[in-house]
Coordinates of C-alpha atoms in Angstrom, one line a residue:
M655 CA 176.9 143.0 71.6
A656 CA 177.9 142.4 75.2
V657 CA 181.2 140.8 74.1
L658 CA 182.0 143.8 71.9
S659 CA 181.2 146.1 74.8
L660 CA 183.6 144.3 77.1
E661 CA 186.6 144.5 74.8
P662 CA 189.4 146.7 76.2
P663 CA 190.3 149.5 76.3
Y664 CA 186.8 150.9 75.8
V665 CA 184.8 148.7 78.2
T666 CA 181.1 149.1 79.1
P667 CA 180.5 148.5 82.9
L668 CA 179.8 144.7 83.4
G669 CA 177.3 145.3 86.1
A670 CA 175.1 147.4 83.8
L671 CA 175.2 144.7 81.1
I672 CA 174.2 141.9 83.5
A673 CA 171.4 143.9 85.1
L674 CA 170.0 144.9 81.7
T675 CA 170.3 141.3 80.5
L676 CA 168.3 140.0 83.4
A677 CA 165.7 142.7 83.2
G678 CA 165.4 142.0 79.5
I679 CA 164.8 138.3 80.1
A680 CA 162.0 139.3 82.6
V681 CA 160.4 141.4 80.0
V682 CA 160.4 138.7 77.4
V683 CA 159.0 136.1 79.9
G684 CA 156.2 138.3 81.1
R685 CA 155.2 139.9 77.8
H686 CA 152.1 137.6 77.4
R687 CA 150.8 137.6 81.0
H688 CA 151.6 141.3 81.7
P689 CA 151.7 143.1 78.3
R690 CA 151.4 146.6 79.6
A691 CA 154.2 146.2 82.2
A692 CA 156.4 144.5 79.6
F693 CA 155.9 147.4 77.2
A694 CA 156.8 149.9 79.9
G695 CA 159.8 147.8 80.8
A696 CA 160.9 147.7 77.2
L697 CA 160.8 151.5 77.1
V698 CA 162.8 151.9 80.2
L699 CA 165.4 149.2 79.2
A700 CA 165.8 150.7 75.7
L701 CA 166.6 154.1 77.2
A702 CA 168.9 152.6 79.9
S703 CA 170.7 150.4 77.3
A704 CA 171.3 153.4 75.1
A705 CA 172.7 155.3 78.0
V706 CA 174.8 152.7 79.9
G707 CA 174.4 149.3 78.1
S708 CA 175.2 147.7 74.8
G709 CA 172.1 148.9 73.0
A710 CA 170.8 145.4 72.6
E711 CA 167.7 146.0 74.7
G712 CA 166.5 148.4 72.0
I713 CA 165.4 145.3 70.1
L714 CA 162.9 144.7 72.9
L715 CA 161.2 148.0 72.1
I716 CA 161.0 147.2 68.4
G717 CA 159.5 143.8 69.2
A718 CA 157.1 145.5 71.7
M719 CA 155.9 147.9 69.1
Y720 CA 155.2 145.0 66.7
L721 CA 153.2 143.2 69.4
V722 CA 151.2 146.3 70.3
G723 CA 150.2 146.7 66.6
L724 CA 149.4 143.0 66.4
R725 CA 147.2 142.7 69.4
A726 CA 145.7 146.1 70.1
R727 CA 143.6 148.5 68.0
A728 CA 145.3 150.8 65.6
S729 CA 144.6 153.9 67.8
V730 CA 146.3 152.2 70.8
A731 CA 149.3 151.2 68.5
W732 CA 149.8 154.8 67.4
S733 CA 149.6 156.1 71.0
A734 CA 152.2 153.5 72.0
L735 CA 154.4 154.7 69.0
G736 CA 154.1 158.2 70.4
A737 CA 155.4 157.1 73.7
A738 CA 158.2 155.1 72.0
L739 CA 159.3 158.2 70.0
V740 CA 159.6 160.2 73.2
C741 CA 161.8 157.5 74.5
A742 CA 163.7 157.4 71.2
T743 CA 164.4 161.2 71.5
A744 CA 166.1 160.6 74.9
A745 CA 167.9 157.5 73.7
A746 CA 169.3 159.3 70.7
L747 CA 170.5 162.1 72.9
A748 CA 172.2 159.5 75.2
L749 CA 173.9 157.8 72.2
T750 CA 175.5 161.1 71.2
Q751 CA 177.1 161.2 74.7
R752 CA 178.5 157.7 74.8
G753 CA 182.2 157.8 75.3
I754 CA 182.1 161.5 76.3
G755 CA 179.8 161.9 79.3
L756 CA 178.5 158.3 79.4
P757 CA 180.3 154.9 79.2
H758 CA 181.6 153.6 76.0
I759 CA 179.4 151.4 73.8
L760 CA 180.4 148.3 71.8
G761 CA 184.1 149.0 72.4
L762 CA 184.0 152.0 70.1
Q763 CA 186.6 154.7 70.3
P764 CA 185.1 158.1 71.0
P765 CA 185.5 160.7 68.2
I766 CA 188.8 162.5 68.2
E767 CA 187.5 165.6 66.4
A768 CA 184.6 167.6 67.6
R769 CA 181.3 166.7 65.9
D770 CA 177.9 168.4 65.4
S771 CA 175.9 166.9 68.3
L772 CA 172.6 168.0 66.8
L773 CA 173.4 166.2 63.6
D774 CA 174.4 163.1 65.5
W775 CA 171.2 163.2 67.5
L776 CA 169.2 163.6 64.4
N777 CA 170.9 160.7 62.7
F778 CA 170.3 158.4 65.7
F779 CA 166.7 159.6 66.2
S780 CA 165.9 159.1 62.5
L781 CA 167.2 155.6 62.5
I782 CA 165.4 154.6 65.7
A783 CA 162.2 156.3 64.7
A784 CA 162.2 154.5 61.3
L785 CA 162.7 151.1 62.9
L786 CA 159.9 151.8 65.4
L787 CA 157.6 153.0 62.6
I788 CA 158.3 150.0 60.4
A789 CA 157.7 147.6 63.4
T790 CA 154.4 149.3 64.2
L791 CA 153.1 149.3 60.6
L792 CA 154.0 145.6 60.3
G793 CA 152.2 144.8 63.6
I794 CA 149.1 146.8 62.6
N795 CA 148.9 145.1 59.2
A796 CA 149.4 141.6 60.7
G797 CA 146.9 142.4 63.5
H798 CA 144.3 143.6 61.1
R799 CA 144.7 140.5 59.0
R800 CA 144.5 138.3 62.1
R801 CA 141.4 140.1 63.3
Q802 CA 139.8 139.8 59.9
L803 CA 140.5 136.1 59.7
R804 CA 139.2 135.7 63.3
E805 CA 136.0 137.6 62.4
L806 CA 135.6 135.5 59.2
Q807 CA 136.0 132.3 61.2
H808 CA 133.6 133.5 63.9
R809 CA 131.1 134.4 61.2
A810 CA 131.5 131.0 59.5
E811 CA 130.9 129.3 62.8
Q812 CA 127.9 131.4 63.5
L813 CA 126.5 130.7 60.0
A814 CA 127.2 127.0 60.6
R815 CA 125.2 127.1 63.9
E816 CA 122.4 129.0 62.2
R817 CA 122.4 126.5 59.4
D818 CA 122.2 123.6 61.8
Q819 CA 119.4 125.3 63.8
Q820 CA 117.5 126.0 60.6
A821 CA 118.0 122.4 59.5
E822 CA 116.8 121.1 62.9
T823 CA 113.8 123.4 62.7
A824 CA 113.0 122.2 59.2
R825 CA 113.3 118.6 60.3
A826 CA 111.0 119.2 63.3
R827 CA 108.4 120.8 61.1
E828 CA 108.7 118.0 58.6
R829 CA 108.2 115.4 61.3
E830 CA 105.2 117.3 62.6
R831 CA 103.7 117.5 59.1
I832 CA 104.3 113.8 58.5
A833 CA 102.8 112.9 62.0
R834 CA 99.8 115.0 61.2
E835 CA 99.3 113.4 57.8
M836 CA 99.9 110.0 59.3
H837 CA 97.3 110.6 62.0
D838 CA 94.7 111.8 59.4
V839 CA 95.3 108.9 57.1
I840 CA 95.6 106.1 59.6
A841 CA 92.8 107.2 62.0
H842 CA 90.4 107.7 59.1
S843 CA 91.2 104.4 57.4
L844 CA 91.2 102.3 60.6
T845 CA 87.9 103.8 61.6
V846 CA 86.3 103.0 58.3
M847 CA 87.8 99.5 58.3
I848 CA 86.5 98.8 61.8
A849 CA 83.0 100.0 61.0
V850 CA 82.9 98.1 57.7
S851 CA 84.3 94.9 59.4
D852 CA 81.7 95.1 62.1
G853 CA 79.0 95.4 59.5
A854 CA 80.4 92.4 57.6
R855 CA 80.6 90.3 60.7
L856 CA 76.9 91.0 61.5
A857 CA 75.8 90.3 57.9
A858 CA 78.0 87.2 57.5
D859 CA 75.3 84.7 58.4
E860 CA 72.2 86.3 56.8
N861 CA 73.8 88.0 53.7
P862 CA 77.2 86.4 52.8
Q863 CA 77.5 88.3 49.5
Q864 CA 77.1 91.6 51.3
A865 CA 79.7 90.5 53.9
K866 CA 82.1 89.6 51.1
E867 CA 81.7 93.0 49.4
A868 CA 82.3 94.7 52.8
I869 CA 85.5 92.6 53.3
G870 CA 86.6 93.7 49.8
R871 CA 86.1 97.3 50.8
V872 CA 88.2 96.7 53.9
A873 CA 91.0 95.2 51.8
E874 CA 90.8 98.1 49.3
T875 CA 90.9 100.7 52.1
G876 CA 93.9 98.9 53.7
R877 CA 95.8 98.8 50.4
R878 CA 95.1 102.5 49.8
T879 CA 96.2 103.4 53.3
L880 CA 99.4 101.5 52.9
G881 CA 100.1 103.4 49.7
E882 CA 99.5 106.7 51.4
V883 CA 101.7 105.8 54.3
R884 CA 104.4 104.7 52.0
R885 CA 104.2 108.0 50.1
L886 CA 104.4 109.9 53.3
L887 CA 107.4 108.0 54.6
G888 CA 109.1 108.4 51.2
T889 CA 109.4 112.1 51.9
V890 CA 111.5 111.4 55.0
R891 CA 115.1 112.0 54.3
D892 CA 116.3 109.6 56.9
G893 CA 117.2 106.6 54.9
E894 CA 117.5 104.3 57.9
S895 CA 114.0 105.2 59.1
A896 CA 112.6 104.6 55.7
S897 CA 114.4 101.3 55.3
T898 CA 113.0 100.1 58.6
V899 CA 109.4 100.3 57.5
E900 CA 110.0 99.3 53.9
P901 CA 109.4 95.6 54.3
A902 CA 106.1 96.2 56.0
L903 CA 104.9 98.3 53.0
A904 CA 106.1 96.0 50.3
G905 CA 102.6 94.7 49.7
A906 CA 101.4 98.2 48.7
R907 CA 103.8 98.4 45.7
E908 CA 101.5 96.6 43.3
A909 CA 98.3 98.3 44.5
Q910 CA 99.6 101.8 44.7
P911 CA 102.1 103.9 42.7
Q912 CA 105.2 104.9 44.5
H913 CA 104.2 108.6 44.6
A914 CA 100.4 108.8 44.6
P915 CA 98.9 112.2 44.3
Q916 CA 97.7 114.0 47.4
P917 CA 93.9 114.1 47.8
D918 CA 92.3 117.5 47.0
A919 CA 88.9 119.1 47.1
G920 CA 87.8 117.1 44.0
R921 CA 87.9 114.0 46.1
L922 CA 85.4 115.2 48.7
P923 CA 82.4 113.4 47.1
A924 CA 84.4 110.1 47.1
L925 CA 85.4 110.7 50.7
V926 CA 81.8 111.2 51.8
Q927 CA 80.7 108.1 49.8
E928 CA 83.4 106.1 51.5
F929 CA 82.0 107.0 54.9
A930 CA 78.5 106.3 53.7
D931 CA 79.6 102.9 52.6
A932 CA 80.9 102.4 56.1
G933 CA 77.5 103.0 57.6
L934 CA 77.7 106.7 58.4
P935 CA 74.4 108.6 57.5
V936 CA 76.2 111.5 55.9
R937 CA 75.1 114.0 53.3
M938 CA 77.2 116.7 51.6
T939 CA 76.4 120.0 50.1
L940 CA 78.9 121.8 47.9
S941 CA 78.6 125.3 46.5
G942 CA 81.0 127.4 44.5
R943 CA 84.1 126.5 42.6
P944 CA 87.4 125.6 44.4
P945 CA 90.6 127.4 43.4
A946 CA 93.4 125.6 41.7
D947 CA 95.5 125.3 44.9
A948 CA 96.5 121.8 45.8
A949 CA 97.6 122.7 49.3
L950 CA 94.2 124.4 50.0
G951 CA 92.3 121.5 48.6
L952 CA 94.3 119.1 50.8
T953 CA 93.6 121.2 53.9
V954 CA 89.8 121.2 53.2
Y955 CA 89.9 117.5 52.5
R956 CA 91.8 116.7 55.7
I957 CA 89.4 118.8 57.8
V958 CA 86.3 117.1 56.5
Q959 CA 88.0 113.7 56.8
E960 CA 89.0 114.3 60.4
S961 CA 85.5 115.6 61.3
L962 CA 83.8 112.6 59.8
T963 CA 86.3 110.2 61.4
N964 CA 85.5 111.6 64.8
S965 CA 81.8 111.3 64.2
L966 CA 82.1 107.7 63.0
R967 CA 84.4 106.8 65.9
H968 CA 82.9 108.6 68.9
A969 CA 79.3 109.4 68.3
T970 CA 76.6 107.1 69.7
D971 CA 73.1 106.6 68.3
L972 CA 74.1 108.7 65.3
Q973 CA 71.2 110.0 63.4
S974 CA 72.7 112.2 60.6
V975 CA 75.8 114.0 59.6
E976 CA 75.7 117.1 57.4
V977 CA 78.7 118.4 55.5
H978 CA 78.6 121.9 53.9
V979 CA 81.5 123.3 51.9
D980 CA 80.9 126.8 50.5
W981 CA 83.6 128.1 48.2
L982 CA 83.7 131.9 47.8
A983 CA 86.0 134.2 45.9
D984 CA 88.6 134.5 48.7
E985 CA 87.5 132.1 51.4
V986 CA 85.9 128.8 52.0
G987 CA 83.5 127.8 54.8
I988 CA 83.4 124.3 56.1
V989 CA 80.7 122.9 58.5
V990 CA 80.4 119.3 59.6
Q991 CA 77.4 118.8 62.0
D992 CA 76.3 115.5 63.3
T993 CA 73.1 114.8 65.3
S994 CA 73.1 112.0 67.9
A995 CA 71.2 111.0 70.9
S996 CA 74.1 111.9 73.3
T997 CA 77.1 114.1 73.4
P998 CA 80.1 112.5 71.7
A999 CA 82.7 111.0 74.0
F1000 CA 85.5 112.9 72.4
A1001 CA 83.9 116.2 73.5
I1002 CA 85.5 115.5 76.8
T1003 CA 88.4 113.1 76.1
D1004 CA 89.8 114.5 72.9
T1005 CA 89.3 118.2 73.0
V1006 CA 93.1 118.7 72.8
G1007 CA 93.9 115.6 70.8
R1008 CA 96.2 115.4 67.8
G1009 CA 93.2 115.5 65.4
L1010 CA 91.8 118.8 66.6
L1011 CA 95.2 120.3 67.0
G1012 CA 96.0 119.2 63.4
M1013 CA 92.9 120.9 62.1
Q1014 CA 93.9 124.1 64.1
E1015 CA 97.4 124.1 62.6
R1016 CA 96.0 123.6 59.0
V1017 CA 93.5 126.4 59.4
A1018 CA 96.2 128.7 60.9
L1019 CA 98.2 128.4 57.6
Y1020 CA 95.4 130.2 55.8
N1021 CA 94.7 132.9 58.5
G1022 CA 91.4 131.2 59.2
T1023 CA 89.3 130.3 62.2
I1024 CA 87.9 127.0 63.5
E1025 CA 85.4 126.1 66.2
A1026 CA 84.7 122.6 67.4
G1027 CA 82.3 121.6 70.2
P1028 CA 78.9 120.1 71.2
Q1029 CA 75.9 121.8 69.7
H1030 CA 72.2 121.0 69.0
G1031 CA 72.4 117.4 70.4
G1032 CA 75.6 116.5 68.5
W1033 CA 79.0 117.8 67.5
R1034 CA 79.8 120.6 65.2
V1035 CA 83.0 121.6 63.4
G1036 CA 83.0 125.0 61.7
A1037 CA 86.1 126.3 59.9
R1038 CA 86.7 129.2 57.6
L1039 CA 89.9 129.6 55.5
R1040 CA 91.0 132.7 53.7
W1041 CA 93.5 133.4 50.9
D1042 CA 94.5 136.2 48.5
P1043 CA 93.1 135.6 45.0
S1044 CA 95.8 137.8 43.5
E1045 CA 98.5 135.3 44.4
G1046 CA 97.5 133.1 41.5
N1047 CA 95.2 130.6 43.4
E1048 CA 92.2 131.2 41.2
A1049 CA 91.0 128.3 39.0

């Protein structure tokens, strides 16, 4: 367009072409860092180019309108279009005066016959306005699509973060659950095995047959414990962790099924008998009928198991242990009371241990309460669990 404008005899001033070209380059270079200044510069250059230049700088205004629609909100783009139309009005008027009152453009010969200036202005304005409107609409459409894609990407990333957080929370809960179960199983079993082994050692000389039977109970308890540990570790999804302990549990495969059932309230008499065989003077009283809720039965079983384990492990000069489990329509009461000559050691050392914390967490799942502490020359654990019979937990 500059070459055409410099062809004689209808030449556009060279200085104006050079100045407009340099200014246009500055607008293009600074459009990202200074978008508002670049847009204002495009308006001014488009008007100046229509008046004294080649008209090429009008392309800058069309590009500027597209960028405004692409980057800004629709309301901002329409406001910018309004400003551009005002500039287009003046530019169209300037174009009607090229070759008459203003320098020639593109080497064109001025009209010989008089023309209708208003009609020329309207033609120029319509053409410029149509180009600006099309550029604005294209920019708004592309900008809306870009913002929508960006929002979808942001939402996908947010959902991915939430998914990872939920997965990590679930893994932490699963680890805590397994740790709690492992503590209950291992602490109970080892306590019973130690007590029975001590009895077998004392009876080995005077009553070998009784010592053999005690050793057999120790072996049976060990195999059952390995089976329960293997079942717990089988629920861990980390294959590497599971494979690490697999060789150590290989001996439990023949003695225990791969997925043994969880203990429930129906196994409470067997649990108490196991402690009695280990030398704990324990008696149990059951009343009522437990609901058909495996999770609730496991919770009651673990509370009784942990309480008896603590009595067997910590109490000295133990005289008796009473276990009361009272099943009602919508709650169950559990009391484990031991009587000994002195306060159990864990009344001081284990008040916030994993065992008591585990019982508190289990009771909290059923909106219950638990109290554990020294009482009447021994240690007493009292728990009460509640549930809604309408949820289908009734037997």
